[in-house]
C-alpha cells in the first residue's frame, strides 16, 4: 500500500469518527433540550393559552395589536412553564412512585434536581421581567401570583394535605384570563372575574375524572385526591354541582360583557352537553351495570368544552349584531 493511499484511508477513518462524534453530541443535545421542555408540561401550557387570547379579544372589543398578543402569550407560556418545572422539582418523589409520571426527566435521571430548580427559577424571573417590561406591571404581578398559587399554595401546601387541593390550587389555572384582560386594559373587570369563575368551577370536573383513572397511583403516592378518599358517586355529585356553577358563570357573561345571542346559545349547548356527560358518569358510578365508568371520556370532553367556549368568546366579538 502506498503512503498516499494509507494517508487517505486514515483521513477517511478520522472523518468518519468525527461525524459519529458530532452525531452523538447532536442526539445528546436534542435529548437534553427535550428533557427541559418536558419539565414545562407543554400540553398544559397549550390549554392555558387557549383561554388567554379570547380573553384579550373580548377585552379589546376586537383583535389587539399583534405585538401585544405575542408578548403576552410568550410571557404567559414561559411563566406557566416555570411553575410546571418547579412543580416537577418539588413532586419528584411522588412522580417516582406513580406510573403516570415515572418517565419524567427528574425520575429517569435525564436531568438533575439542581438543574431543574435553576431552570425553573431562571424561567420565573425571565417571564416576570418580560411581562413587566413588554406588556405591563399589572400583568406581571398577576402572573407572579399565579406562580405562587400553583407552586406554594397547591404543590407545597394543599396537594398532600386535603382532598380539596385541586379546587383551591386550581385557581392558578384561572389566572391567564385575568392576565390576558389586564394586558389589554391594565386592570380587571367583572367580565374577567366571570371568565375566572368559568375556569375555577370547570377545574374539578376536568381534573377529577383523571384522578379517578389514576386513583391507585395517587393512593400509592399518598396524595389525597378526592377520588382516592371518597366514593365515585360522591365525586360525580360534586362534579355536577361545579358544572352547574360553571354554566351559570358562562351565561352571566352575556349581560355583563354584552355578548350576543349566538354566544348564549353556544354556551348553553356546550354547558348542557358537558353536564350530561357528568350526569352519565354519576349514573354509571351509581349502577355499574350501566357499563364502565368512562372517566377519561369526561376528562377529554372537558377540554373540548373549554376550547369551544373560548372560541365562542372570541368569535362573538366580531359578529355584526
GROMACS .gro file of C-alpha atoms in nm:
model
  321
    1UNK     CA    1   0.000   0.000   0.000
    2UNK     CA    2   0.140   0.337  -0.096
    3UNK     CA    3   0.182   0.611   0.165
    4UNK     CA    4  -0.076   0.825  -0.019
    5UNK     CA    5  -0.340   0.553  -0.003
    6UNK     CA    6  -0.267   0.492   0.364
    7UNK     CA    7  -0.299   0.861   0.438
    8UNK     CA    8  -0.633   0.880   0.255
    9UNK     CA    9  -0.770   0.583   0.448
   10UNK     CA   10  -0.655   0.731   0.777
   11UNK     CA   11  -0.816   1.062   0.687
   12UNK     CA   12  -1.142   0.891   0.596
   13UNK     CA   13  -1.141   0.699   0.924
   14UNK     CA   14  -1.079   1.017   1.123
   15UNK     CA   15  -1.354   1.198   0.933
   16UNK     CA   16  -1.598   0.916   0.999
   17UNK     CA   17  -1.506   0.921   1.368
   18UNK     CA   18  -1.566   1.297   1.385
   19UNK     CA   19  -1.901   1.258   1.210
   20UNK     CA   20  -2.004   0.986   1.455
   21UNK     CA   21  -1.896   1.200   1.750
   22UNK     CA   22  -2.087   1.502   1.617
   23UNK     CA   23  -2.400   1.291   1.561
   24UNK     CA   24  -2.374   1.155   1.916
   25UNK     CA   25  -2.337   1.505   2.057
   26UNK     CA   26  -2.632   1.625   1.850
   27UNK     CA   27  -2.853   1.343   1.976
   28UNK     CA   28  -2.743   1.414   2.331
   29UNK     CA   29  -2.822   1.783   2.294
   30UNK     CA   30  -3.167   1.707   2.150
   31UNK     CA   31  -3.240   1.471   2.439
   32UNK     CA   32  -3.132   1.731   2.692
   33UNK     CA   33  -3.336   2.008   2.533
   34UNK     CA   34  -3.631   1.770   2.507
   35UNK     CA   35  -3.599   1.688   2.876
   36UNK     CA   36  -3.607   2.056   2.975
   37UNK     CA   37  -3.909   2.113   2.750
   38UNK     CA   38  -4.085   1.811   2.903
   39UNK     CA   39  -4.045   1.964   3.250
   40UNK     CA   40  -4.253   2.263   3.138
   41UNK     CA   41  -4.551   2.034   3.053
   42UNK     CA   42  -4.625   2.184   2.707
   43UNK     CA   43  -4.972   2.030   2.679
   44UNK     CA   44  -5.082   2.206   2.998
   45UNK     CA   45  -4.943   2.534   2.864
   46UNK     CA   46  -5.141   2.494   2.541
   47UNK     CA   47  -5.468   2.474   2.735
   48UNK     CA   48  -5.382   2.783   2.938
   49UNK     CA   49  -5.305   2.985   2.625
   50UNK     CA   50  -5.634   2.876   2.466
   51UNK     CA   51  -5.815   3.088   2.726
   52UNK     CA   52  -5.579   3.386   2.713
   53UNK     CA   53  -5.622   3.502   2.353
   54UNK     CA   54  -6.005   3.502   2.351
   55UNK     CA   55  -6.000   3.699   2.675
   56UNK     CA   56  -5.771   3.958   2.516
   57UNK     CA   57  -6.004   3.984   2.216
   58UNK     CA   58  -6.306   4.035   2.442
   59UNK     CA   59  -6.123   4.296   2.650
   60UNK     CA   60  -6.018   4.485   2.335
   61UNK     CA   61  -6.356   4.452   2.164
   62UNK     CA   62  -6.161   4.336   1.860
   63UNK     CA   63  -5.818   4.196   1.783
   64UNK     CA   64  -5.542   4.356   1.996
   65UNK     CA   65  -5.213   4.459   1.843
   66UNK     CA   66  -5.015   4.162   1.717
   67UNK     CA   67  -4.716   4.260   1.928
   68UNK     CA   68  -4.922   4.272   2.249
   69UNK     CA   69  -5.067   3.930   2.175
   70UNK     CA   70  -4.726   3.779   2.102
   71UNK     CA   71  -4.563   3.939   2.407
   72UNK     CA   72  -4.844   3.827   2.638
   73UNK     CA   73  -4.853   3.471   2.508
   74UNK     CA   74  -4.476   3.432   2.524
   75UNK     CA   75  -4.462   3.570   2.877
   76UNK     CA   76  -4.760   3.361   2.986
   77UNK     CA   77  -4.620   3.043   2.834
   78UNK     CA   78  -4.282   3.099   2.999
   79UNK     CA   79  -4.445   3.166   3.337
   80UNK     CA   80  -4.667   2.857   3.313
   81UNK     CA   81  -4.363   2.656   3.213
   82UNK     CA   82  -4.170   2.792   3.511
   83UNK     CA   83  -4.446   2.690   3.751
   84UNK     CA   84  -4.460   2.342   3.598
   85UNK     CA   85  -4.083   2.298   3.624
   86UNK     CA   86  -4.088   2.392   3.993
   87UNK     CA   87  -4.383   2.157   4.042
   88UNK     CA   88  -4.181   1.873   3.888
   89UNK     CA   89  -3.887   1.959   4.114
   90UNK     CA   90  -4.100   1.954   4.430
   91UNK     CA   91  -4.301   1.647   4.331
   92UNK     CA   92  -4.016   1.431   4.207
   93UNK     CA   93  -4.064   1.186   4.496
   94UNK     CA   94  -4.431   1.142   4.403
   95UNK     CA   95  -4.353   1.119   4.034
   96UNK     CA   96  -4.115   0.833   4.105
   97UNK     CA   97  -4.396   0.629   4.262
   98UNK     CA   98  -4.675   0.697   4.011
   99UNK     CA   99  -4.686   0.504   3.683
  100UNK     CA  100  -4.828   0.807   3.503
  101UNK     CA  101  -4.528   1.023   3.586
  102UNK     CA  102  -4.237   0.781   3.628
  103UNK     CA  103  -4.094   0.873   3.287
  104UNK     CA  104  -4.047   1.241   3.371
  105UNK     CA  105  -3.688   1.366   3.333
  106UNK     CA  106  -3.616   1.402   3.706
  107UNK     CA  107  -3.727   1.044   3.766
  108UNK     CA  108  -3.533   0.892   3.478
  109UNK     CA  109  -3.221   1.090   3.569
  110UNK     CA  110  -3.201   1.277   3.239
  111UNK     CA  111  -3.177   1.598   3.443
  112UNK     CA  112  -3.061   1.661   3.798
  113UNK     CA  113  -3.288   1.825   4.058
  114UNK     CA  114  -3.040   2.113   4.085
  115UNK     CA  115  -3.055   2.176   3.710
  116UNK     CA  116  -3.436   2.170   3.719
  117UNK     CA  117  -3.452   2.410   4.013
  118UNK     CA  118  -3.217   2.658   3.847
  119UNK     CA  119  -3.411   2.631   3.520
  120UNK     CA  120  -3.742   2.689   3.697
  121UNK     CA  121  -3.617   2.992   3.890
  122UNK     CA  122  -3.449   3.149   3.587
  123UNK     CA  123  -3.763   3.095   3.381
  124UNK     CA  124  -3.973   3.255   3.659
  125UNK     CA  125  -3.759   3.568   3.677
  126UNK     CA  126  -3.731   3.595   3.298
  127UNK     CA  127  -4.107   3.558   3.241
  128UNK     CA  128  -4.199   3.819   3.504
  129UNK     CA  129  -3.939   4.062   3.375
  130UNK     CA  130  -4.062   4.007   3.018
  131UNK     CA  131  -4.422   4.082   3.111
  132UNK     CA  132  -4.335   4.383   3.326
  133UNK     CA  133  -4.117   4.540   3.057
  134UNK     CA  134  -4.302   4.445   2.739
  135UNK     CA  135  -4.668   4.416   2.850
  136UNK     CA  136  -4.741   4.594   3.178
  137UNK     CA  137  -4.679   4.570   3.550
  138UNK     CA  138  -5.032   4.452   3.650
  139UNK     CA  139  -4.999   4.151   3.420
  140UNK     CA  140  -4.659   4.069   3.569
  141UNK     CA  141  -4.798   4.094   3.923
  142UNK     CA  142  -5.093   3.869   3.839
  143UNK     CA  143  -4.855   3.622   3.680
  144UNK     CA  144  -4.637   3.621   3.989
  145UNK     CA  145  -4.948   3.549   4.192
  146UNK     CA  146  -5.040   3.259   3.964
  147UNK     CA  147  -4.695   3.103   4.002
  148UNK     CA  148  -4.713   3.144   4.382
  149UNK     CA  149  -5.059   2.985   4.399
  150UNK     CA  150  -4.950   2.684   4.194
  151UNK     CA  151  -4.605   2.627   4.341
  152UNK     CA  152  -4.660   2.726   4.704
  153UNK     CA  153  -5.036   2.707   4.752
  154UNK     CA  154  -5.107   2.390   4.553
  155UNK     CA  155  -4.783   2.193   4.529
  156UNK     CA  156  -4.625   2.269   4.868
  157UNK     CA  157  -4.930   2.316   5.092
  158UNK     CA  158  -5.254   2.171   4.956
  159UNK     CA  159  -5.171   1.878   4.731
  160UNK     CA  160  -5.057   1.635   5.002
  161UNK     CA  161  -5.293   1.756   5.274
  162UNK     CA  162  -5.651   1.793   5.151
  163UNK     CA  163  -5.890   1.634   4.900
  164UNK     CA  164  -5.990   1.986   4.800
  165UNK     CA  165  -5.636   2.052   4.673
  166UNK     CA  166  -5.731   2.089   4.309
  167UNK     CA  167  -6.027   2.316   4.388
  168UNK     CA  168  -5.825   2.591   4.553
  169UNK     CA  169  -5.491   2.517   4.394
  170UNK     CA  170  -5.664   2.516   4.057
  171UNK     CA  171  -5.712   2.891   4.092
  172UNK     CA  172  -5.367   2.922   3.935
  173UNK     CA  173  -5.508   2.782   3.612
  174UNK     CA  174  -5.774   3.054   3.614
  175UNK     CA  175  -5.524   3.338   3.623
  176UNK     CA  176  -5.446   3.350   3.247
  177UNK     CA  177  -5.785   3.515   3.181
  178UNK     CA  178  -5.706   3.788   3.434
  179UNK     CA  179  -5.357   3.824   3.290
  180UNK     CA  180  -5.495   3.843   2.936
  181UNK     CA  181  -5.753   4.103   3.038
  182UNK     CA  182  -5.504   4.316   3.228
  183UNK     CA  183  -5.256   4.305   2.940
  184UNK     CA  184  -5.514   4.492   2.729
  185UNK     CA  185  -5.680   4.717   2.986
  186UNK     CA  186  -5.424   4.747   3.265
  187UNK     CA  187  -5.672   4.605   3.516
  188UNK     CA  188  -5.955   4.356   3.564
  189UNK     CA  189  -6.334   4.379   3.542
  190UNK     CA  190  -6.649   4.184   3.625
  191UNK     CA  191  -6.634   4.018   3.284
  192UNK     CA  192  -6.282   3.897   3.360
  193UNK     CA  193  -6.400   3.776   3.702
  194UNK     CA  194  -6.675   3.570   3.538
  195UNK     CA  195  -6.427   3.414   3.296
  196UNK     CA  196  -6.214   3.334   3.602
  197UNK     CA  197  -6.524   3.175   3.757
  198UNK     CA  198  -6.589   2.961   3.449
  199UNK     CA  199  -6.241   2.807   3.469
  200UNK     CA  200  -6.245   2.787   3.851
  201UNK     CA  201  -6.564   2.579   3.850
  202UNK     CA  202  -6.453   2.386   3.540
  203UNK     CA  203  -6.130   2.265   3.703
  204UNK     CA  204  -6.273   1.999   3.943
  205UNK     CA  205  -6.493   1.824   3.681
  206UNK     CA  206  -6.194   1.846   3.446
  207UNK     CA  207  -5.931   1.702   3.680
  208UNK     CA  208  -6.125   1.459   3.899
  209UNK     CA  209  -6.203   1.219   3.613
  210UNK     CA  210  -5.827   1.196   3.552
  211UNK     CA  211  -5.781   1.132   3.924
  212UNK     CA  212  -6.043   0.857   3.902
  213UNK     CA  213  -5.846   0.691   3.625
  214UNK     CA  214  -5.522   0.705   3.826
  215UNK     CA  215  -5.670   0.675   4.177
  216UNK     CA  216  -5.444   0.381   4.264
  217UNK     CA  217  -5.140   0.583   4.159
  218UNK     CA  218  -5.238   0.875   4.379
  219UNK     CA  219  -5.317   0.643   4.670
  220UNK     CA  220  -4.977   0.474   4.636
  221UNK     CA  221  -4.810   0.816   4.638
  222UNK     CA  222  -5.010   0.930   4.941
  223UNK     CA  223  -5.185   1.215   4.758
  224UNK     CA  224  -5.544   1.252   4.889
  225UNK     CA  225  -5.720   1.344   4.566
  226UNK     CA  226  -6.096   1.333   4.620
  227UNK     CA  227  -6.143   1.016   4.411
  228UNK     CA  228  -5.889   0.845   4.640
  229UNK     CA  229  -6.070   0.922   4.967
  230UNK     CA  230  -6.435   0.941   4.855
  231UNK     CA  231  -6.678   0.716   4.671
  232UNK     CA  232  -6.713   0.764   4.298
  233UNK     CA  233  -7.077   0.867   4.342
  234UNK     CA  234  -6.977   1.149   4.579
  235UNK     CA  235  -6.709   1.270   4.338
  236UNK     CA  236  -6.956   1.265   4.050
  237UNK     CA  237  -7.215   1.459   4.252
  238UNK     CA  238  -6.962   1.731   4.327
  239UNK     CA  239  -6.862   1.740   3.961
  240UNK     CA  240  -7.225   1.803   3.868
  241UNK     CA  241  -7.252   2.086   4.122
  242UNK     CA  242  -6.935   2.254   3.995
  243UNK     CA  243  -7.053   2.215   3.637
  244UNK     CA  244  -7.383   2.390   3.714
  245UNK     CA  245  -7.189   2.681   3.869
  246UNK     CA  246  -6.961   2.686   3.564
  247UNK     CA  247  -7.258   2.712   3.328
  248UNK     CA  248  -7.406   2.993   3.538
  249UNK     CA  249  -7.083   3.195   3.511
  250UNK     CA  250  -7.064   3.137   3.137
  251UNK     CA  251  -7.420   3.266   3.088
  252UNK     CA  252  -7.382   3.563   3.323
  253UNK     CA  253  -7.115   3.677   3.081
  254UNK     CA  254  -7.394   3.759   2.831
  255UNK     CA  255  -7.536   4.064   3.016
  256UNK     CA  256  -7.212   4.163   3.187
  257UNK     CA  257  -6.988   4.157   2.877
  258UNK     CA  258  -7.259   4.233   2.622
  259UNK     CA  259  -7.231   3.901   2.440
  260UNK     CA  260  -7.476   3.822   2.159
  261UNK     CA  261  -7.745   3.557   2.147
  262UNK     CA  262  -7.510   3.342   1.939
  263UNK     CA  263  -7.268   3.309   2.228
  264UNK     CA  264  -7.561   3.250   2.466
  265UNK     CA  265  -7.684   2.959   2.254
  266UNK     CA  266  -7.337   2.808   2.212
  267UNK     CA  267  -7.256   2.842   2.583
  268UNK     CA  268  -7.590   2.682   2.675
  269UNK     CA  269  -7.549   2.389   2.437
  270UNK     CA  270  -7.189   2.325   2.540
  271UNK     CA  271  -7.276   2.354   2.908
  272UNK     CA  272  -7.570   2.115   2.885
  273UNK     CA  273  -7.363   1.869   2.683
  274UNK     CA  274  -7.087   1.863   2.943
  275UNK     CA  275  -7.339   1.849   3.227
  276UNK     CA  276  -7.497   1.545   3.061
  277UNK     CA  277  -7.157   1.375   3.049
  278UNK     CA  278  -7.108   1.436   3.423
  279UNK     CA  279  -7.457   1.305   3.497
  280UNK     CA  280  -7.380   0.998   3.287
  281UNK     CA  281  -7.065   0.943   3.493
  282UNK     CA  282  -7.272   0.967   3.812
  283UNK     CA  283  -7.526   0.713   3.685
  284UNK     CA  284  -7.253   0.467   3.587
  285UNK     CA  285  -7.087   0.512   3.926
  286UNK     CA  286  -7.420   0.455   4.095
  287UNK     CA  287  -7.505   0.148   3.888
  288UNK     CA  288  -7.205  -0.045   3.747
  289UNK     CA  289  -7.441  -0.248   3.529
  290UNK     CA  290  -7.465   0.059   3.304
  291UNK     CA  291  -7.109  -0.009   3.191
  292UNK     CA  292  -6.758   0.116   3.254
  293UNK     CA  293  -6.713   0.448   3.431
  294UNK     CA  294  -6.551   0.609   3.122
  295UNK     CA  295  -6.393   0.883   3.332
  296UNK     CA  296  -6.142   0.972   3.064
  297UNK     CA  297  -6.425   1.042   2.821
  298UNK     CA  298  -6.543   1.313   3.061
  299UNK     CA  299  -6.186   1.438   3.101
  300UNK     CA  300  -6.137   1.479   2.726
  301UNK     CA  301  -6.487   1.626   2.699
  302UNK     CA  302  -6.394   1.896   2.950
  303UNK     CA  303  -6.105   2.004   2.727
  304UNK     CA  304  -6.336   2.016   2.427
  305UNK     CA  305  -6.585   2.224   2.625
  306UNK     CA  306  -6.333   2.486   2.734
  307UNK     CA  307  -6.175   2.508   2.390
  308UNK     CA  308  -6.504   2.559   2.209
  309UNK     CA  309  -6.634   2.805   2.469
  310UNK     CA  310  -6.313   3.007   2.431
  311UNK     CA  311  -6.358   3.009   2.053
  312UNK     CA  312  -6.717   3.126   2.102
  313UNK     CA  313  -6.599   3.414   2.323
  314UNK     CA  314  -6.351   3.527   2.058
  315UNK     CA  315  -6.583   3.489   1.757
  316UNK     CA  316  -6.876   3.661   1.928
  317UNK     CA  317  -6.684   3.990   1.940
  318UNK     CA  318  -6.676   4.007   1.562
  319UNK     CA  319  -7.042   3.924   1.495
  320UNK     CA  320  -7.230   4.212   1.327
  321UNK     CA  321  -7.517   4.226   1.576
   0.00000   0.00000   0.00000
